[in-house]
PDB file of C-alpha atoms in Angstrom:
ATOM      1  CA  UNK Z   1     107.233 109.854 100.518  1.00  0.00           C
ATOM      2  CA  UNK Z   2     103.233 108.941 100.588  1.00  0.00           C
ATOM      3  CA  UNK Z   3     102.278 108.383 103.875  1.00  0.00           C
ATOM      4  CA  UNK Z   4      99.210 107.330 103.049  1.00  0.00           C
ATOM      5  CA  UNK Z   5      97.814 103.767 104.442  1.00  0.00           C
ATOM      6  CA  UNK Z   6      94.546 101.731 104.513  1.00  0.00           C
ATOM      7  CA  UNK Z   7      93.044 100.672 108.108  1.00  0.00           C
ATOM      8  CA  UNK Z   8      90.446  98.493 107.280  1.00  0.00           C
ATOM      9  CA  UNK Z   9      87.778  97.423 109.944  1.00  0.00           C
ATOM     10  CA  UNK Z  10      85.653  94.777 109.671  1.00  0.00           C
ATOM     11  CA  UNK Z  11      83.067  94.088 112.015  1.00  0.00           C
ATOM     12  CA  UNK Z  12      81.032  90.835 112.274  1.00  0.00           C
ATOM     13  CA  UNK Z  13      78.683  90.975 115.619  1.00  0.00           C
ATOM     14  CA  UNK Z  14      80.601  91.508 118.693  1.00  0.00           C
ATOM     15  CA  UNK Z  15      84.092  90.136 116.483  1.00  0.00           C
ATOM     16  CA  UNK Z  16      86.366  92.591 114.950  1.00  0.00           C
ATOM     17  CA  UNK Z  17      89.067  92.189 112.592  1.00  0.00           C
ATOM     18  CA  UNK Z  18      91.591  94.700 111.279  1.00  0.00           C
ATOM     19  CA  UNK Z  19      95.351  95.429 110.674  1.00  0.00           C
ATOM     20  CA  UNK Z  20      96.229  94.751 114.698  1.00  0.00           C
ATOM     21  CA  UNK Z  21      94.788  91.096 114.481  1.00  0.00           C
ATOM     22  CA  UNK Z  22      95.671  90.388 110.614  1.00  0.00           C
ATOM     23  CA  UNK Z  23      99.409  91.548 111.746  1.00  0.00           C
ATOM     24  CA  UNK Z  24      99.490  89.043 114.527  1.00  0.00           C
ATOM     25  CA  UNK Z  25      98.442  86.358 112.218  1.00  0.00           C
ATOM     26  CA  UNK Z  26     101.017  87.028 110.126  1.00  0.00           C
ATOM     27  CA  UNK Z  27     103.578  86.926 113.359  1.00  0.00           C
ATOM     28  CA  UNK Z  28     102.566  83.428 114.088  1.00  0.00           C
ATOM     29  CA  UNK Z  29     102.600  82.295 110.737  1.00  0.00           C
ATOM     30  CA  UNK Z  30     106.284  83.544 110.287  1.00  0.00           C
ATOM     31  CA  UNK Z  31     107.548  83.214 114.463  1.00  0.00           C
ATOM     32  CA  UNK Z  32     106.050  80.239 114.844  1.00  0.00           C
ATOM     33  CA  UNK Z  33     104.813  81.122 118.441  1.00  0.00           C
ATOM     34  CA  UNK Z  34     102.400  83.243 119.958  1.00  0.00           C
ATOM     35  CA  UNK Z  35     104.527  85.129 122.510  1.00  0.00           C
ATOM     36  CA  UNK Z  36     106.874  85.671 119.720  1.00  0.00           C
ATOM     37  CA  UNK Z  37     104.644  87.055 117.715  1.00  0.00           C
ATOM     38  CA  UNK Z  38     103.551  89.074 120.542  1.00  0.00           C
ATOM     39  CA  UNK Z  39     107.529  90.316 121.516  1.00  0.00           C
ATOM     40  CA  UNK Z  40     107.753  90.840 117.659  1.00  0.00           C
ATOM     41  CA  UNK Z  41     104.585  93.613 117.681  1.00  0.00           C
ATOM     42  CA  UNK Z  42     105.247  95.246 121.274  1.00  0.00           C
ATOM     43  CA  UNK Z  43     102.632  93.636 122.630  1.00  0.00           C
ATOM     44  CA  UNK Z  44     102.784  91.265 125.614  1.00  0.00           C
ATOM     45  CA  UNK Z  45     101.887  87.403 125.805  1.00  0.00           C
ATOM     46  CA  UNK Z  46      99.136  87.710 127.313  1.00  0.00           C
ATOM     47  CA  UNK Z  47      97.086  90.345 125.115  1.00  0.00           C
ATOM     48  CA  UNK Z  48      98.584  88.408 121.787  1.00  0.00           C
ATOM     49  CA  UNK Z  49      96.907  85.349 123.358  1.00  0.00           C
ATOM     50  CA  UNK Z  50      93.387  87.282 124.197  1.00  0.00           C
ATOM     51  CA  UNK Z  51      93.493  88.580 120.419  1.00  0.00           C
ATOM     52  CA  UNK Z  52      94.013  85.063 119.460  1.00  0.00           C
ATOM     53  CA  UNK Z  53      91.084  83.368 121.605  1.00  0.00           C
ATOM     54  CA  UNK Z  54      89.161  85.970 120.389  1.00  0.00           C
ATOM     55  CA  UNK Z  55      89.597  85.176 116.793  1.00  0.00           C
ATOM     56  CA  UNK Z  56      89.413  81.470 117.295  1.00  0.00           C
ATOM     57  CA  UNK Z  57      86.636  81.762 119.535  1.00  0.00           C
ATOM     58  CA  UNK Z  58      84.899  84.139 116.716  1.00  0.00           C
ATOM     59  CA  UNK Z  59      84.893  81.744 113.248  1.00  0.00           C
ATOM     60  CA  UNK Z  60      83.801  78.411 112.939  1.00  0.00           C
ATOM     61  CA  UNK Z  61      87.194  76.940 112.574  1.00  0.00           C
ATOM     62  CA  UNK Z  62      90.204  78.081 114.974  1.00  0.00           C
ATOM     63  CA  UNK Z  63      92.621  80.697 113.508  1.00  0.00           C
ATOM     64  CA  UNK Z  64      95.664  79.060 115.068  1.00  0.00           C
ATOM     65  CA  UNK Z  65      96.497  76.128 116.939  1.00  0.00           C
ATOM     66  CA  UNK Z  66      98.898  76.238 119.430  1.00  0.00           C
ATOM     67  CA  UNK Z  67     100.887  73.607 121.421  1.00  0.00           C
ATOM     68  CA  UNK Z  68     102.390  74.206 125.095  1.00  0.00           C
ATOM     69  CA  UNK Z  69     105.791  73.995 125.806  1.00  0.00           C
ATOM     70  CA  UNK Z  70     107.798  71.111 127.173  1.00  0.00           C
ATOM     71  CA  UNK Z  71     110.381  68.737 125.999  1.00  0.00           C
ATOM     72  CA  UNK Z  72     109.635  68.815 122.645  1.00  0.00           C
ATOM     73  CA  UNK Z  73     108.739  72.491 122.436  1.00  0.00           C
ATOM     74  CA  UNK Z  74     105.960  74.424 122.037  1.00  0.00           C
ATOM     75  CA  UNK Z  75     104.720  76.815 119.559  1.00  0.00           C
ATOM     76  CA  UNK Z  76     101.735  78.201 116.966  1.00  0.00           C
ATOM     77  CA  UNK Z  77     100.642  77.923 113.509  1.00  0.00           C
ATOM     78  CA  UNK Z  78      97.838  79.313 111.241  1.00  0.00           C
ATOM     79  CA  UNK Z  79      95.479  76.756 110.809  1.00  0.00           C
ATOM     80  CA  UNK Z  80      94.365  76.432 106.873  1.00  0.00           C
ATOM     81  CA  UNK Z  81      91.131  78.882 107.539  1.00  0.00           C
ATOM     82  CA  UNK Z  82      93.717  81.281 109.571  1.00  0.00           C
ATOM     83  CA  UNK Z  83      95.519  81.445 106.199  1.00  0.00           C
ATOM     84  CA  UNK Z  84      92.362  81.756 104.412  1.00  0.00           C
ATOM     85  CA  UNK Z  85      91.355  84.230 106.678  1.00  0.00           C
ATOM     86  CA  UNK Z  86      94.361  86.578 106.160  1.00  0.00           C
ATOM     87  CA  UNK Z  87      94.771  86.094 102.350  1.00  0.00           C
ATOM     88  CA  UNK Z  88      90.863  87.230 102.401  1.00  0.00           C
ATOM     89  CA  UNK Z  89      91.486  90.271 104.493  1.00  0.00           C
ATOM     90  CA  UNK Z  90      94.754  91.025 102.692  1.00  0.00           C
ATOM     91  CA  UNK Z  91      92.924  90.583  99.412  1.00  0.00           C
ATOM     92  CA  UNK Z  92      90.102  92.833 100.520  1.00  0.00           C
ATOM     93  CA  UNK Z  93      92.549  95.752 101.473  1.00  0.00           C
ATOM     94  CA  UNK Z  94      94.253  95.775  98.074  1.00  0.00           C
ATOM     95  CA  UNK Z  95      91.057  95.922  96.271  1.00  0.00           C
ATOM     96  CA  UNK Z  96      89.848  98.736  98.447  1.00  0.00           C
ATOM     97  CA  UNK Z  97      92.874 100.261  98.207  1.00  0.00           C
ATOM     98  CA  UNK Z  98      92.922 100.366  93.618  1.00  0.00           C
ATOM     99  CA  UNK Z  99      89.128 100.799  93.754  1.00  0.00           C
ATOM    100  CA  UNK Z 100      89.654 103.801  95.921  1.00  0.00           C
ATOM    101  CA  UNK Z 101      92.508 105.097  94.678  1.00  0.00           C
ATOM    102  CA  UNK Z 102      90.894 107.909  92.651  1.00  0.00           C
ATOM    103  CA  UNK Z 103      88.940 108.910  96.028  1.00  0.00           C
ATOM    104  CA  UNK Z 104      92.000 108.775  97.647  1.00  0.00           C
ATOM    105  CA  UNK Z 105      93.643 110.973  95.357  1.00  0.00           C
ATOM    106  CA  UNK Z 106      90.550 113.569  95.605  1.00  0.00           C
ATOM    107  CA  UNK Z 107      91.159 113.598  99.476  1.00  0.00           C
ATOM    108  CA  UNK Z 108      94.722 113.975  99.185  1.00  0.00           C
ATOM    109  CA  UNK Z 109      94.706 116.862  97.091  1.00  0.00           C
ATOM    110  CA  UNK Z 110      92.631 118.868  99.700  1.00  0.00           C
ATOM    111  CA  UNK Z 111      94.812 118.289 102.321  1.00  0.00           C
ATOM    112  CA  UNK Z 112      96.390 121.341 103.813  1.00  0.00           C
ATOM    113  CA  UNK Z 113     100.491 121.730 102.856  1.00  0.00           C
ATOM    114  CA  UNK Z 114     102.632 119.100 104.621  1.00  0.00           C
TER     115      UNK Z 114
END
């Protein structure tokens, strides 16, 4: 079994974005809601909704939009530069991940027995 994974960081001023946020996009995008998402990683409402002002707060365009509950129901979504956000991120961790891969090899075969 190869245990090993990527954790990319990416760090633009006082924003970050890595595998905790990019995971919570994807949440939304499939739960449809942000506390869902939120159940769905372990994480409560209110820190998936801090990580979500954040990122909205952060780009020129907001992430996700979000509507409160009521009658008709509330709920999330990406918003087209959320999507283009994660695709971008996703993209950028598969490319590091084959560019590296020799590298990553090297490393691996110095690590002490398992």
């Amino acid at each position: 079994m190869d245990l090993t994974r990527l954790m990319l960081r990416l760090y633009f001023g006082e924003l970050m974005l890595g595998p905790g946020k990019a995971a919570l996009l994807e949440a939304i995008a499939s739960e449809g809601s942000i506390s869902a998402a939120g159940r769905k990683m372990g994480m409560s409402y209110k820190r998936a909704w801090q990580l979500v002002e954040a990122m909205n707060a952060g780009f020129r365009e907001p992430l996700v939009e979000s509507a409160r509950g009521g009658a008709k129901g509330g709920g999330a979504h990406l918003t087209p530069t959320g999507h283009e956000v994660l695709a971008a991120y996703r993209n950028l961790e598969a490319t590091v991940l084959e560019a590296g891969a020799e590298d990553i090899a090297r490393i691996k075969a110095l690590l002490a027995a398992q």
